Structure formats: C-alpha cells, structure tokens
Amino acid sequence: MVAEPGGPEDQKPQSDEARSAFVPPAGVEPPAPAADDDHPTSEFAVPTGLATESQGAGAGSASGSASGSGPGSASGSDTIGSAFAPPSMYRAHQSPPAFTPAHGSPMIRLTKEAPWQDRMRTMLRMPVAERPAPELVQKSDETGPAVPRVLDLTLRIGELLLAGGEGAEDVEAAMFAVTRSYGLDRSEPTVTFTLLSISYQPSLVDDPVTASRTVRRRGTDYTRLAAVFRLIDDITTGDVEVSLEDAYRRLAEIRRNRHPYSGWVLTLAGGGLAGAASVLVGGGALVFVVAAIGAMLGDRLAWLCAGRGLPEFYQFVVAAMPPAALGVALTLTHWSDLRPSAVITGGLFALLPGRALVAGVQDGLTGFYITAAARLLEVMYLFIGIVVGVLLVLYMGLQLGAQLNPGTRLFAPDRPVVQILASMALCFAFAILLQQDRSTVLAVTLNGAVAWVVFGAMARTGGISPVLATATAAGLVGLFGQLFSRYRHTSSLPFITAAIGPLLPGSATYFGLLAVAQGNVNAGLVSLSTAVATALAIAIGVNLGSEISRLFMRVPGEVGGANRRAAKRTRGF
C-alpha cells in the first residue's frame, strides 16, 4: 500500500531548534486557562489557615492546632495564632528586661523655646541611633551641603570659642549646632585643649570625612566671644537664613574687629583691680594708689616680655615682682601704716588665673578629663610663676632686713559700704580686662557685689568657714550668670568670670608665700592649701550654680518629663 504524500508516515520529526521551549510536547494536553480568582495573591495577604486579629480573638494562643476537613476550613478557635502574639504562658510582669521597652523607644522632642546650647547638649549626650531626625534650618541647593566647607566653618567657629576660654562641652555643642543646621546630622565633634576635630559620615556604607584644626594662640576677648554666639544663634534659627558665604563673611569680620579697649586702658584697669582688692582687704586711699602703681608696672613689664616672645610663665614671674617690691619698700621705709601686706595682696588679685581655673574644673566635672587636666596644668604653671616672682622679692627683702610678719592676717575693719563699693570696682576693672561688651559690664558688676555681700554675711557675721562661704557665694554667681546668659542668649562667661574676682584667695596666697620665704614651710603649706581649697570652692560653686539653674529651666528631653542625660559617660567601673 502506497502512502499518500503528506501523510503521517512522510512527516519528519522537527528539530529542537524549531520547537519553542514553552510549547508542550506532543500528546500532552495544554493546561486550562487559570481563573481570575486563582492568580497568585499578594505577599502581604494573610496565608490560608492563619487567623487575623479579629478571627483569632477567641483563640489568643499560638499553640492552637488547625483542624477541619481541609485547608481554609479551620474555625476561629482552631486557627494558628500570629507570630507577633505573645505565648499562652507569657506574663507581662514576669518578662525579662529587653533592649527595646515594651512600649517602644522613647520619643525625643526638642522644644523650640529652649536655647540652642541646651538642645545641642541634649543630643550630644544621647547615642547616635536615638537622635531625632534633623530639621534643616539653613537651606542648601539641590546638590546638598558642601561638606568640606561646612566642616571648615565649624572648626573655625570652634577655634574662636575654645581660644576665648569657653568650656569644652559648650564648644562641642556649638560645633554640632552648626553642622546640624546645614544638614550634616551624622557629625561627631571632638574637643581637646589645643586640638579640634570633627568627623562626618553620610551613611553606613560611605567613607567618613574628618577634619581637624589646632588652636595655636589663646586670648581673652569676651566681646568677640559674644559675637560668635550671635552668629551661631542666627545659624540655628530657622527665621534667619545664613548661607555659608554669609557665615564666612561674618566670621571674618569678627576676626578682623579690634579689641574694644586698648592696651593702656587694660593697664589702667589692672591697676584699678589691684587697688580695689587692697581696699577690700583693709587698705586706704594711699594703699589703693600704691597697689595700682605696682600692678600697672607689672603689667607693662609683662607686655614688654610678651613682645620679646617670652613664654607666659616668665611674663607672670615678671608681673608679680613690682607689687611685691613696693610692699617690701614700704616695710623698709617703716611706712607700716600703709599696710604693705595689702599692697602685695592687691597685686596678687590682678594675677591669679581664676578664669582658667573655673574652665578647667568645669571641664573635669562635665567629663572632659583630658582638657581639664591640661587646663589645670596651665593654672599650676601660672601659679608657680607668681610664686617664683613673689618669693624672689620677699627673699631679697628679708635679706635687707624687712620686717614682714606672716602671723598677722588681714582682718578688714567693719566697713560694709566701702567693701561693697570696692568689690564692685574690682568687678568693673576685671570686666574691662576681659574685653567684655559694654552692655554686660553693669550686670557682672552687680553679680560680683551680691557675691561679696553673701560671703561677708556668712564668713564675718555668721562665723561660717570661709571656704564654705566662698563656695556658696560662687554658686550664686554661677546661678545668676546662667540666668543672665539665657536672657541675653549668649555665653555665661561674661557674667561669671569677673564676678568671682572679689572671692579669689589673694591674702592666703601671700601669707603662704611669705611663710615659705622665711623658712616656715609647714605654716606656708597650710596657708597655700587654704588658698587652693578656696580656689577649688570657687570653681565647683560656679559649676554647681550653673547646673542648678538648668534643673529649673525647660530643657528638651523625652516626652513625659524625663530630664536630660547626665554628662558623665561611665560610672567608674
């Protein structure tokens, strides 16, 4: 039988290249088209057999077994519970402490009414993962902020603050405020005594950008410090738009501005400070003049040494010699009624580094131990310079036959009005030496007068220990200084540093040095120890007063009334 052409017997099998991989083979029935309700469901749909919250409300247990005739036929009481439902044996009061609390992580709310110092200090004291999302205060272009320029501006602002004597924690808060305002929220500033550094990491997978700057020279100019604080306040305020170019321009103007008071005005202020201090410890009008002349001579000699490039240690040695020399000269000429000890004590008041001492102790109490150790070491060197200068003159005076009696202490007569006026004059002169803004001089003068009234009432009238009275008066200085600074939205240093002038331990320092010069080392060390204790009481009292003021202020923190985080990073173990 001949097969017809084109029949099944003449058809050749096709090659694999001619057949689609998705065509079913011969003899296999193609699958039926899927219905609309049989399409794969969303990955967020509840799986079959899993009860929702409304269906499993009666079950409430993840251990319930599914039963029924088939899938999807389980009842509400037999369905498998949610993976997020607690086990049946779980009890909330027996739960172990977890990393994340049951009610969730606390939400941090930064109040707009709080000053930027408190807001930035609060964020610096919390872990990076818990910091709230940044609110871009200063607008930038679409390409984002210029990271190197923002970091450079931040370092320059921090340099001016640290060189002006601001505390390390406040400098870090200011640097963090600048970077956060320009959109760099993942930044970590670090401040030491002479080195500033800041690191910014855009994300976890990007390389960090780090910049640093060294503080080569430090000087006291509280007018410049207040201008820098005004710049930071404008940068951190959303109502004022400050671009990077505007910030650089204002910062350059702050650097170029001359000091508000000339060198000769500072010399006269130093003389006025020494004269007021001599009256404060019992001197009269002639003592005021002699002490002022000695302090001005010492200041001019220190300026001469500074112009020749001598270190600050030798400047203090030279500056301490003229007041001591005038006191010894009055003793040799038998003008004992002028009270030579008051002349020397007044000269010491103008030299004691109270500003550096307060800053060093404040850094130590807030956890910046490296910076605190460096600043206290600086205070020690300056104090040793004063000791060397005074001891050289006292030893020469003793060799010449000067009758200096270390057992006679300075007991000022009961002249409360004169002493209050002298304390105000001392604070006024001290404020001029610190190059303060004229608008802050009156406030710090009144603050110093209040401190002296409290000290006199406790130490002289109440018979309380002078060290305790000094600490209490210094605490009020810190409290009022912090309130003044919050009212003026500026640094607290211009309202605190000059106000502690009347409390400085000038007389204890002088009589301790005199006893050492005469060979009575034990008595000298006791008096010097009293001077050191008084100085520490001043520093601790100022810091404690500032911290107490923050307890009663509205400080940003957790919702529910929680206070700010402590400054101390560890608990010592």
PDB file of C-alpha atoms in Angstrom, residues 383 387 508-514 516 521-534:
ATOM      1  CA  PHE A 383      50.570  79.951  89.766  1.00  0.00           C
ATOM      2  CA  VAL A 387      55.095  82.136  93.404  1.00  0.00           C
ATOM      3  CA  ALA A 508      46.029  83.329 101.751  1.00  0.00           C
ATOM      4  CA  THR A 509      48.428  83.060  98.826  1.00  0.00           C
ATOM      5  CA  TYR A 510      50.549  85.975 100.011  1.00  0.00           C
ATOM      6  CA  PHE A 511      50.918  84.817 103.610  1.00  0.00           C
ATOM      7  CA  GLY A 512      51.687  81.287 102.476  1.00  0.00           C
ATOM      8  CA  LEU A 513      54.492  82.549 100.228  1.00  0.00           C
ATOM      9  CA  LEU A 514      55.805  84.820 102.992  1.00  0.00           C
ATOM     10  CA  VAL A 516      57.842  79.799 102.911  1.00  0.00           C
ATOM     11  CA  VAL A 521      57.456  75.682 105.351  1.00  0.00           C
ATOM     12  CA  ASN A 522      54.717  73.950 107.344  1.00  0.00           C
ATOM     13  CA  ALA A 523      52.773  77.129 108.028  1.00  0.00           C
ATOM     14  CA  GLY A 524      53.290  78.211 104.436  1.00  0.00           C
ATOM     15  CA  LEU A 525      51.936  74.959 103.073  1.00  0.00           C
ATOM     16  CA  VAL A 526      48.900  75.217 105.347  1.00  0.00           C
ATOM     17  CA  SER A 527      48.136  78.706 104.050  1.00  0.00           C
ATOM     18  CA  LEU A 528      48.717  77.684 100.438  1.00  0.00           C
ATOM     19  CA  SER A 529      46.454  74.683 100.952  1.00  0.00           C
ATOM     20  CA  THR A 530      43.750  77.062 102.148  1.00  0.00           C
ATOM     21  CA  ALA A 531      44.261  79.133  99.000  1.00  0.00           C
ATOM     22  CA  VAL A 532      43.951  76.030  96.801  1.00  0.00           C
ATOM     23  CA  ALA A 533      40.830  74.887  98.663  1.00  0.00           C
ATOM     24  CA  THR A 534      39.274  78.337  98.233  1.00  0.00           C
TER      25      THR A 534
END
